[in-house]
Structure formats: C-alpha cells, structure tokens
Amino acid sequence: MHENAEWPSNGLAIEGDFSGIQRFVLRPTPGAGGAARRLRARSFRVLALTRIVADAVESHFRNEKARLFYSAGGRFLVFAGRCHDWRERLASLQRDLDRDLLHTYRGELVFHLGAAEFNDGKIPVNCLAETMRMRKRTPLQGALIDGQRWAKDGFFRTVTSPEKCQGCGATGETVARQDERLCQACIDDQELGASLLGRGDFGLTPSDSGAIALLGRRWTAARNGRIPIRLIPHAPQDGGNLLTFDQLAKRAPGRSYLAYLRIDADRIGEKFRHQNGDARKTVELSNQLNDAFSSKVGALLAREFPDLYPVYGGGDDLFLIGPWNAVFDFAEKYRAEFRTIRNGELTFSAGVALARPREHILTKSEEAEEAIHRAKVTRDSIHALGATIPFADFSRVLSCARNLARLHGAGQVRSALLYNLMELHHRYRALKNAGSSSGTSDQELGNSERGLLWHALLFYQITRNTSGETAELLRKEFLTPGYNWKYADFIARYAMLVAGKKGED
Ligand SMILES: [Zn+2]
C-alpha cells in the first residue's frame, strides 16, 4: 500500500481497526480439500472488508477531501478536513457497520472506528489510542442498544432442519458438497478461495453477485480490481489444484506432521509510539513491516518454499502452515531476510506447534500463539518442540539437528541414544531449574558434583555407543562448553521426527 498522500497540517484523523480476525479466519475446520481454500478466502475477506470500510469512510467524508493514508493488516488510517458534525457522521457509520457485521458475520467480526482532530501536522496518536480503547470496551454497541431488540427472525434465518456445517462448525442450513455438508457462507468462501488461486494482483470490483457484502454493496475479487488487496501471492499447488493439508503433511520426511508457524514483530507498539506522530516516519514503518510480512514472504515462498501455505501475513504478523521440516527451514531463512530491513532495528518472535493434518486449525493456532508468548520472554527467539532458542543460535542448532537426523537415517545413531540424550538433558534441565531458584550460576552448577554427573554420563554414552563421525559430532556439539547441549532436547526430537514412520503418531 504505497499511498503517496501528504499528511495535512490540520484536520481529522480517522482510524479503523478490526477485532476478532483470528477466530474468524481460523474457524474452518480442516478436513477435505476445501479447508485450505476457505482459509484463503477468509483472510482475503478480512483485508477486503478493511478496505471497503476505508472506502466508505472516504465517501462519507468526501466533501472534506478524505483520503486513505495507509492500510495494513486489518487497520487503516484516513485523514480528512475538519467539519462541525464529524462525531455524528462517524457514529452513524459505526452503527450501520455494527448492524451489518452482526447480521452478515454473526458478530464474529467487529470493526472499530475512532477519530481525533489535530492541528500540529502530526498523527494524534495518543488521542486516537484513547478513543479506540473506549470504543473496544463497547463493541457492537450500535447494533445492540439503540432501542433494538434481538429480532430472531431478522438476525438468524429460521432453519427447518438445522445441521452442523462441516466447514465452520456453525449450525444452520447445509448443502452437500463433494464429501462435506457446508453452510452457504462456506460454499461462498470455497468459491472465492478458488478464484484467488494463482499469481497476480487481486483487487475488489463492485458486482451485484459478489460474495463480499458490506454496507449495502457487493464486491467480488478480480485481477486488477479497483481496490487492490495484498494477499500473499502463493499457495502450494499440484497441477493447478490447491494441496490439501493431508497432502502437505505427507511431504514431510518421517512423520507426516504439519507445523503451524506464527511470527509476531517484537515491541511494535513501542516502535510506533517512538515515531511521535510523525506521519512520514509512521507510514514508512507501517509500509516496511507490511511489505516484510506480505510481499517479501511471498517472494521467499515462491523461490524456495513452494510447500508452505501462508494463512495470513501483513501488518506486523505472519501465520503459515506446512510440512514441519520446511517450516523450520523457512523460519531460519526468513529471519535472516527480516533483519536486513531498517538496518537490523526490528526483530520478531516465532512460535511453532506440530499438528496432524486433521486437527482443528484454531486450537493448533492457539498452541502456536502460546509458543510465541514463551519466545517473547527473550524476544528475537523461536519456541518449538518444547525449547526456546534465540535466533542468534538457531542456525547452529538446526544444522546440528539435521546432521544428527542424517546419521540416524544412515543407521549410525540408534534411537536408544536419542532417548538417552533426552533423558540426560531432562535431568540437566531439572538441575538447572533447581540451581536458578537457589541462585546457583551456570558456572557453579557446571563445577558442582551433581552438575558434572550428566556430563560424565554423556561422555560415557558417546564413547561406548558411537564412533567415527557420530562420536566426533556429539562430542563437539554437546560436550564443548557453551555449545549446543542447552538445545539437545530440540535436536534429539528433530532427529526422531525425521526417523518416524509415515502416518505414525
Ligand atoms: Zn460453514
């Protein structure tokens, strides 16, 4: 989104922000081939609705020369000239939106509008933040009060034989489609998703039969539509068909697992606040982040990771699903690229959850989010397979894991040794945790009798059970102080995953 609008010296700043995006986008339950397509449609829908609301704000304030300043993820910022009745006009638009979203999206998606005046040539960040905070305490107010009652007939169609939709889990009227029973919304999403396959810039065009409806108008996705929508232009395909999660999982070596990867830029609110409302700097930061999480990701996927499926990317976060090993490789490569923007000023944290192909997307995504919270403790880190690894160490750890997996595959490392490694590492961790609660330093622990025990046992294991390249690798990686022993659990688990049989749990 490279709007070249100039922020005026005074006027009205209008901000728009979606909430509920994650639950809305991730609702499709996996299953047959349609899930990936519906996910794609839903993330397109969120970006599309954001731009449609921005468009509505622009036309509501047309006389005040309203213009979009930027839009990223589910947010936008518009500026306009001041007018005496902006509060009423914005409130009426908010009411229409609330009613419409409650009706069309069963209240799953809520859009918040907020505005503040300014006369110092800056974005009134504090004022906008306060307005948004207030608004978010009373979501959907416009539809729920205002003398309205929950009109059952109005909001929810009367259903003769309610059934659970196998696409989104909602109860309603369903229709048999291939091997699933789906509600109309899911069928629309499936068709929308199919039309979004392939490369090219998609946009929105008004259309009476369009699948996206808001504020009395319908829109459809089209190449080079009037309102450009930046969806990561990549989807794993085979002969023009979107690969299903089952097919993707089978592309992993060893166990047929998927990994869910969520990435979230570190301290982003703070970074924006540091721009002190400077419009040029703020839009620059927003564009850089949005580029990094959308087009840069798309380019990397097309170049090196065709099997990864981007669920969404933009704003300040990214979510993708793919064969578990490819997800780790991607995290390593992408982090290196991300560090090149703004001269290494920005970092991100990543969380990974392993999943079987038919597990519930929302549940697994929440697990990946929980993993991000763990990574955020140190920031610039990844939490995966039960370990938190700073990105500074990640390449080294991953390379060791790949080597160990290779030796295991070649029969030079037995599974029993991997279990022993994990067991010793477990004891080491327990000691370390006990040490840190009693204030013992790593150094003291290393020198203590109990601390040395795992070291001696490991040395014994290596000497007795391995030889040649394996013994050399294990000694270097795990017995050299300050090397990879800290991450031995991750490394052993990785090697076990590679060795696991197809379809094994
Ligand atoms: Zn459905």
XYZ file of C-alpha atoms and ligand atoms in Angstrom:
506
model
C 0.000 0.000 0.000
C 2.039 2.935 -1.130
C -0.349 5.841 -0.957
C 1.560 8.973 -1.620
C -0.820 11.201 0.257
C 0.716 14.082 2.203
C -0.402 14.362 5.833
C -2.015 17.798 6.234
C -1.084 20.400 8.841
C -4.545 20.202 10.418
C -7.695 18.155 10.096
C -9.334 14.980 11.291
C -7.599 11.600 11.617
C -9.900 8.578 11.310
C -8.660 5.168 12.297
C -10.239 1.799 11.584
C -9.348 -1.475 13.268
C -10.785 -4.981 13.126
C -11.024 -7.268 16.090
C -11.852 -10.954 16.075
C -9.793 -11.563 12.938
C -8.010 -14.615 14.233
C -11.107 -16.521 15.323
C -12.897 -15.565 12.154
C -10.136 -16.569 9.751
C -9.237 -19.770 11.560
C -12.702 -21.138 12.087
C -12.648 -23.514 9.097
C -12.115 -26.969 10.487
C -9.688 -28.990 8.454
C -10.895 -31.995 6.601
C -11.325 -32.455 2.916
C -9.655 -30.299 0.315
C -11.844 -27.297 0.956
C -10.265 -26.167 4.240
C -7.193 -24.524 2.698
C -9.329 -22.751 0.143
C -11.731 -21.461 2.792
C -8.837 -20.185 4.910
C -7.531 -18.263 1.950
C -10.952 -16.796 1.261
C -11.400 -15.731 4.874
C -8.082 -13.927 5.100
C -8.872 -12.190 1.824
C -12.263 -11.236 3.255
C -10.699 -9.510 6.276
C -8.365 -7.417 4.130
C -11.200 -6.714 1.715
C -13.641 -5.613 4.433
C -10.989 -3.325 5.895
C -10.562 -1.589 2.547
C -14.316 -1.437 1.953
C -14.787 0.325 5.291
C -11.938 2.718 4.428
C -13.678 3.340 1.118
C -16.960 4.041 2.943
C -15.191 6.499 5.274
C -13.708 8.256 2.260
C -17.105 8.644 0.634
C -18.806 9.683 3.912
C -16.257 12.485 4.216
C -15.898 13.223 0.518
C -16.702 16.913 0.951
C -13.862 17.112 3.456
C -11.476 15.598 0.901
C -10.964 12.421 2.922
C -8.057 10.237 1.787
C -6.621 6.923 2.808
C -3.185 7.443 4.359
C -2.324 3.812 4.874
C -3.854 0.400 5.348
C -2.096 -2.714 6.647
C -3.457 -5.984 8.016
C -6.904 -5.202 9.406
C -6.217 -1.493 10.034
C -6.319 1.800 8.215
C -5.768 5.488 8.750
C -7.685 8.134 6.787
C -7.358 11.916 7.053
C -9.991 14.493 6.232
C -10.707 18.148 6.668
C -12.444 19.170 9.891
C -16.189 19.634 9.954
C -18.524 20.503 12.840
C -20.587 17.290 12.672
C -17.881 14.629 12.255
C -18.833 12.908 15.509
C -22.414 12.322 14.391
C -21.375 11.225 10.929
C -18.824 8.756 12.225
C -21.244 7.418 14.853
C -23.889 6.785 12.213
C -21.391 4.938 10.012
C -20.308 2.892 13.032
C -23.936 1.974 13.765
C -24.503 0.819 10.185
C -21.319 -1.224 10.345
C -22.235 -2.828 13.669
C -25.653 -3.894 12.396
C -24.277 -5.132 9.148
C -21.428 -7.146 10.659
C -23.675 -8.629 13.327
C -26.123 -9.698 10.655
C -23.703 -10.931 7.996
C -20.901 -12.258 10.170
C -22.855 -13.360 13.269
C -20.862 -10.894 15.359
C -17.618 -12.783 14.712
C -16.002 -9.737 13.188
C -16.174 -6.337 14.802
C -14.883 -3.180 13.225
C -13.940 -0.160 15.294
C -13.830 3.414 14.080
C -12.192 6.220 16.005
C -11.267 9.780 15.145
C -9.418 12.759 16.589
C -8.697 16.294 15.445
C -5.178 17.630 15.043
C -3.583 20.957 14.179
C 0.149 20.315 14.558
C 0.745 18.374 11.328
C 1.062 15.138 13.321
C -0.979 11.976 13.701
C -2.832 12.415 17.030
C -1.655 9.002 18.256
C -2.496 9.344 21.934
C -5.949 10.703 21.309
C -6.699 8.002 18.725
C -5.441 5.287 21.059
C -7.696 6.543 23.859
C -10.738 6.729 21.566
C -10.074 3.195 20.330
C -9.654 1.903 23.855
C -13.036 3.340 24.817
C -14.730 2.011 21.705
C -13.351 -1.500 22.170
C -14.960 -1.673 25.608
C -18.376 -1.493 23.970
C -18.184 -3.424 20.718
C -21.292 -3.732 18.562
C -22.956 -1.094 20.726
C -24.709 0.362 17.719
C -26.473 -2.867 16.931
C -27.226 -3.977 20.458
C -28.688 -0.861 22.055
C -30.435 1.936 20.191
C -33.837 0.549 21.230
C -33.284 -2.575 19.204
C -34.169 -5.985 20.386
C -32.608 -9.207 19.304
C -35.004 -9.901 16.490
C -34.644 -13.600 15.965
C -36.204 -13.543 12.529
C -34.084 -10.650 11.439
C -30.704 -11.831 12.576
C -30.989 -15.523 12.186
C -32.907 -17.204 9.449
C -35.380 -19.786 10.655
C -33.957 -23.141 9.808
C -36.167 -26.130 9.151
C -33.576 -28.839 9.818
C -30.502 -27.309 11.469
C -27.266 -29.183 10.934
C -23.685 -28.570 11.845
C -21.640 -27.197 8.946
C -18.523 -29.309 8.484
C -16.689 -26.259 7.229
C -17.061 -23.815 10.107
C -18.903 -25.727 12.810
C -21.843 -23.299 12.824
C -25.357 -24.695 12.995
C -27.638 -23.865 10.129
C -28.865 -24.961 6.763
C -26.295 -27.052 4.957
C -25.870 -28.412 1.472
C -23.892 -31.496 0.408
C -20.751 -30.524 -1.445
C -18.383 -33.261 -2.543
C -17.673 -35.099 0.717
C -18.828 -32.402 3.130
C -22.019 -30.721 4.267
C -21.453 -26.982 4.175
C -23.331 -23.811 5.006
C -23.803 -21.179 2.298
C -21.067 -18.953 3.765
C -18.542 -21.791 3.492
C -19.599 -22.573 -0.076
C -19.144 -18.889 -0.953
C -15.713 -18.953 0.702
C -14.714 -22.056 -1.186
C -15.609 -20.409 -4.493
C -13.928 -17.165 -3.507
C -10.819 -19.096 -2.424
C -10.676 -20.951 -5.719
C -10.840 -17.687 -7.644
C -7.900 -16.412 -5.598
C -5.542 -19.161 -6.659
C -2.647 -18.323 -8.835
C -0.422 -15.351 -9.128
C -1.247 -11.785 -9.834
C -2.625 -8.778 -8.028
C -6.138 -9.191 -6.819
C -8.489 -6.416 -6.064
C -12.111 -5.642 -5.377
C -14.639 -4.745 -8.036
C -18.295 -3.914 -7.361
C -20.529 -6.749 -8.541
C -24.197 -7.486 -7.836
C -23.470 -11.180 -7.415
C -20.204 -10.702 -5.480
C -19.526 -12.862 -2.415
C -18.420 -9.961 -0.214
C -21.217 -7.759 1.046
C -20.972 -4.715 3.287
C -22.966 -1.516 3.794
C -25.431 -2.295 1.059
C -22.932 -3.059 -1.678
C -21.499 -6.280 -3.037
C -17.988 -6.816 -4.258
C -16.087 -9.550 -5.960
C -12.404 -10.452 -6.225
C -10.891 -9.742 -9.602
C -7.495 -9.303 -11.083
C -6.619 -5.616 -11.108
C -9.845 -4.679 -9.292
C -10.415 -1.054 -8.313
C -9.303 -1.532 -4.687
C -6.057 -3.511 -4.542
C -5.836 -6.231 -1.869
C -2.476 -7.602 -0.946
C -2.782 -11.307 -0.346
C 0.493 -13.235 -0.176
C 0.571 -14.421 -3.790
C 1.396 -18.026 -3.054
C -0.406 -21.300 -2.406
C 1.015 -24.841 -2.599
C -0.426 -26.415 -5.703
C -0.133 -29.505 -7.772
C -1.303 -29.257 -11.352
C -3.486 -26.229 -10.617
C -5.119 -27.778 -7.530
C -4.506 -26.416 -4.065
C -2.804 -29.122 -1.991
C -4.812 -30.370 0.983
C -3.347 -30.482 4.500
C -3.152 -34.279 4.199
C -1.044 -33.969 1.063
C 1.163 -31.292 2.618
C 1.840 -33.392 5.727
C 2.935 -36.320 3.554
C 5.626 -34.122 2.057
C 7.455 -34.006 5.390
C 10.239 -36.522 5.901
C 9.488 -39.170 8.538
C 6.349 -38.403 10.496
C 3.524 -36.875 8.496
C 3.223 -33.800 10.632
C 2.368 -30.255 9.779
C 3.885 -27.355 11.658
C 1.967 -24.172 12.374
C 4.302 -21.196 12.439
C 3.272 -17.868 13.894
C 5.546 -14.877 13.795
C 4.982 -11.602 15.551
C 7.201 -8.496 15.382
C 8.716 -7.561 18.762
C 7.737 -4.367 20.609
C 5.859 -2.956 17.669
C 3.529 -0.660 19.643
C 6.581 0.938 21.220
C 8.269 1.368 17.821
C 5.214 3.186 16.501
C 4.984 5.380 19.611
C 8.617 6.366 19.094
C 7.640 7.976 15.785
C 5.808 10.597 17.926
C 3.012 11.012 15.427
C 5.415 11.959 12.627
C 3.261 10.980 9.666
C 6.034 10.316 7.170
C 8.004 8.120 9.578
C 4.881 6.285 10.735
C 3.737 5.401 7.246
C 7.270 4.347 6.356
C 7.431 1.948 9.309
C 3.982 0.600 8.531
C 4.858 0.017 4.873
C 8.158 -1.649 5.682
C 6.516 -4.038 8.117
C 3.617 -4.757 5.826
C 5.989 -5.426 2.927
C 8.143 -7.686 5.082
C 5.143 -9.747 6.184
C 3.454 -9.942 2.799
C 5.401 -9.450 -0.445
C 8.793 -10.476 0.952
C 7.264 -13.645 2.382
C 5.535 -14.333 -0.936
C 8.787 -13.998 -2.843
C 10.648 -16.310 -0.465
C 7.883 -18.928 -0.624
C 7.794 -18.875 -4.419
C 11.583 -19.085 -4.596
C 12.377 -21.724 -2.001
C 9.354 -22.993 -0.089
C 6.585 -23.953 -2.522
C 5.015 -26.350 0.018
C 4.280 -23.714 2.653
C 0.812 -22.328 2.883
C 0.514 -18.700 4.037
C -2.687 -18.288 6.040
C -2.112 -14.584 6.520
C 0.697 -12.100 6.506
C 0.670 -8.355 6.817
C 0.551 -5.639 9.444
C 3.021 -6.961 11.995
C 2.440 -10.692 11.923
C 2.542 -13.813 9.835
C 0.971 -17.237 10.048
C 1.796 -20.180 7.847
C 1.313 -23.938 7.746
C 3.399 -26.570 6.013
C 5.425 -29.786 6.276
C 7.141 -29.470 9.670
C 10.763 -29.523 8.455
C 10.124 -26.893 5.757
C 8.641 -24.632 8.426
C 11.890 -24.728 10.422
C 13.966 -24.043 7.300
C 11.694 -21.134 6.449
C 11.955 -19.594 9.931
C 15.753 -19.610 9.650
C 15.867 -18.057 6.162
C 13.125 -15.533 6.760
C 14.676 -14.259 9.965
C 17.897 -13.507 8.051
C 15.903 -11.517 5.462
C 13.851 -9.713 8.073
C 16.966 -8.454 9.820
C 18.003 -6.553 6.690
C 15.095 -4.109 6.926
C 15.699 -0.910 8.931
C 19.325 -1.933 9.487
C 18.506 -4.707 11.908
C 16.416 -2.463 14.180
C 13.462 -4.873 14.137
C 13.198 -8.400 15.497
C 10.409 -10.934 15.750
C 9.438 -13.876 17.910
C 8.178 -17.138 16.498
C 6.074 -19.990 17.860
C 5.661 -23.433 16.334
C 3.040 -26.103 17.023
C 3.153 -29.551 15.442
C -0.132 -30.874 14.160
C -1.634 -33.822 12.402
C -3.349 -32.741 9.213
C -6.915 -33.013 10.501
C -6.528 -31.325 13.835
C -8.539 -28.194 14.456
C -6.864 -25.144 12.976
C -7.986 -22.708 15.667
C -6.777 -24.950 18.510
C -3.392 -25.522 16.921
C -3.030 -21.879 16.083
C -3.660 -21.023 19.728
C -0.952 -23.501 20.680
C 1.434 -21.734 18.297
C 0.440 -18.423 19.845
C 1.184 -19.779 23.311
C 4.612 -20.746 21.938
C 5.102 -17.144 20.777
C 4.438 -15.927 24.321
C 7.243 -18.168 25.531
C 9.579 -16.884 22.818
C 8.640 -13.287 23.728
C 10.239 -13.706 27.153
C 13.649 -13.365 25.496
C 12.404 -11.923 22.153
C 14.174 -12.494 18.829
C 13.673 -16.202 19.615
C 11.716 -19.215 18.440
C 9.824 -21.649 20.667
C 9.450 -25.085 19.085
C 9.442 -28.771 20.138
C 9.411 -27.661 23.770
C 12.533 -25.476 23.579
C 13.077 -21.722 23.353
C 16.021 -20.920 21.084
C 17.348 -17.410 20.455
C 17.561 -16.805 16.711
C 21.251 -15.994 17.176
C 21.741 -19.724 17.935
C 19.051 -21.153 15.706
C 21.078 -21.857 12.525
C 23.718 -23.651 14.544
C 21.106 -25.729 16.369
C 19.198 -26.562 13.201
C 22.343 -27.608 11.386
C 23.271 -29.912 14.260
C 19.738 -31.369 14.241
C 19.917 -32.040 10.500
C 23.300 -33.744 10.894
C 22.105 -35.940 13.705
C 18.997 -36.859 11.696
C 21.183 -37.765 8.716
C 23.412 -40.014 10.846
C 20.345 -41.568 12.447
C 18.919 -42.229 8.969
C 22.200 -43.849 7.927
C 21.986 -46.189 10.914
C 24.952 -44.622 12.684
C 22.916 -43.327 15.599
C 20.495 -45.677 17.297
C 17.119 -44.496 18.599
C 18.132 -45.572 22.108
C 20.916 -42.992 22.055
C 18.442 -40.247 21.141
C 16.236 -41.270 24.077
C 19.261 -41.254 26.356
C 20.185 -37.784 25.177
C 16.720 -36.557 26.014
C 16.746 -38.230 29.380
C 20.121 -36.701 30.317
C 19.008 -33.330 29.040
C 15.890 -33.597 31.135
C 17.994 -34.208 34.254
C 20.293 -31.348 33.347
C 17.301 -29.027 32.960
C 15.840 -30.079 36.287
C 19.180 -29.356 37.972
C 19.475 -26.049 36.198
C 15.987 -25.009 37.280
C 16.709 -26.027 40.861
C 20.012 -24.124 40.584
C 18.411 -20.950 39.310
C 15.813 -20.959 42.089
C 18.575 -21.298 44.698
C 20.690 -18.682 42.935
C 23.400 -21.056 41.669
C 25.064 -19.788 38.497
C 25.663 -21.930 35.410
C 29.357 -21.833 36.210
C 28.890 -23.129 39.755
C 26.468 -25.753 38.528
C 28.960 -26.947 35.908
C 31.604 -27.349 38.601
C 29.381 -28.977 41.162
C 29.410 -32.705 41.621
C 25.785 -33.232 40.667
C 26.124 -30.854 37.742
C 29.005 -32.876 36.365
C 27.062 -36.108 36.522
C 25.143 -35.640 33.269
C 28.360 -34.581 31.618
C 30.128 -37.769 32.714
C 27.183 -39.936 31.721
C 27.020 -38.285 28.312
C 30.738 -38.772 27.816
C 30.320 -42.425 28.687
C 27.386 -42.828 26.266
C 29.303 -41.259 23.420
C 32.473 -43.231 23.981
C 30.750 -46.535 24.457
C 27.987 -46.342 21.847
C 29.330 -44.272 18.995
C 32.393 -43.948 16.825
C 33.782 -42.022 13.872
C 31.779 -39.074 12.558
C 28.963 -39.592 15.082
C 31.254 -39.570 18.102
C 33.008 -36.508 16.736
C 29.739 -34.658 16.117
C 28.305 -35.469 19.537
C 31.493 -34.506 21.350
C 31.771 -31.225 19.512
C 28.103 -30.307 19.793
C 27.277 -31.488 23.285
C 30.471 -31.643 25.310
C 32.074 -28.385 24.198
C 31.173 -25.764 26.820
C 28.782 -23.105 25.541
C 27.841 -25.176 22.507
C 24.584 -26.983 21.716
C 23.971 -29.031 24.859
C 21.399 -26.461 26.010
C 19.288 -27.419 22.981
C 19.933 -31.176 22.987
C 16.227 -31.922 23.569
C 15.201 -29.987 20.457
C 17.963 -31.637 18.428
C 17.105 -35.179 19.538
C 13.386 -34.615 18.953
C 14.080 -33.286 15.485
C 16.103 -36.390 14.598
C 13.316 -38.634 15.949
C 10.698 -36.848 13.829
C 12.755 -37.408 10.700
C 13.111 -41.074 11.553
C 9.452 -41.678 12.396
C 7.385 -43.742 10.031
C 4.787 -42.194 7.731
C 1.422 -41.835 9.357
C 2.779 -42.739 12.799
C 1.701 -40.579 15.699
Zn -19.904 -23.118 7.323
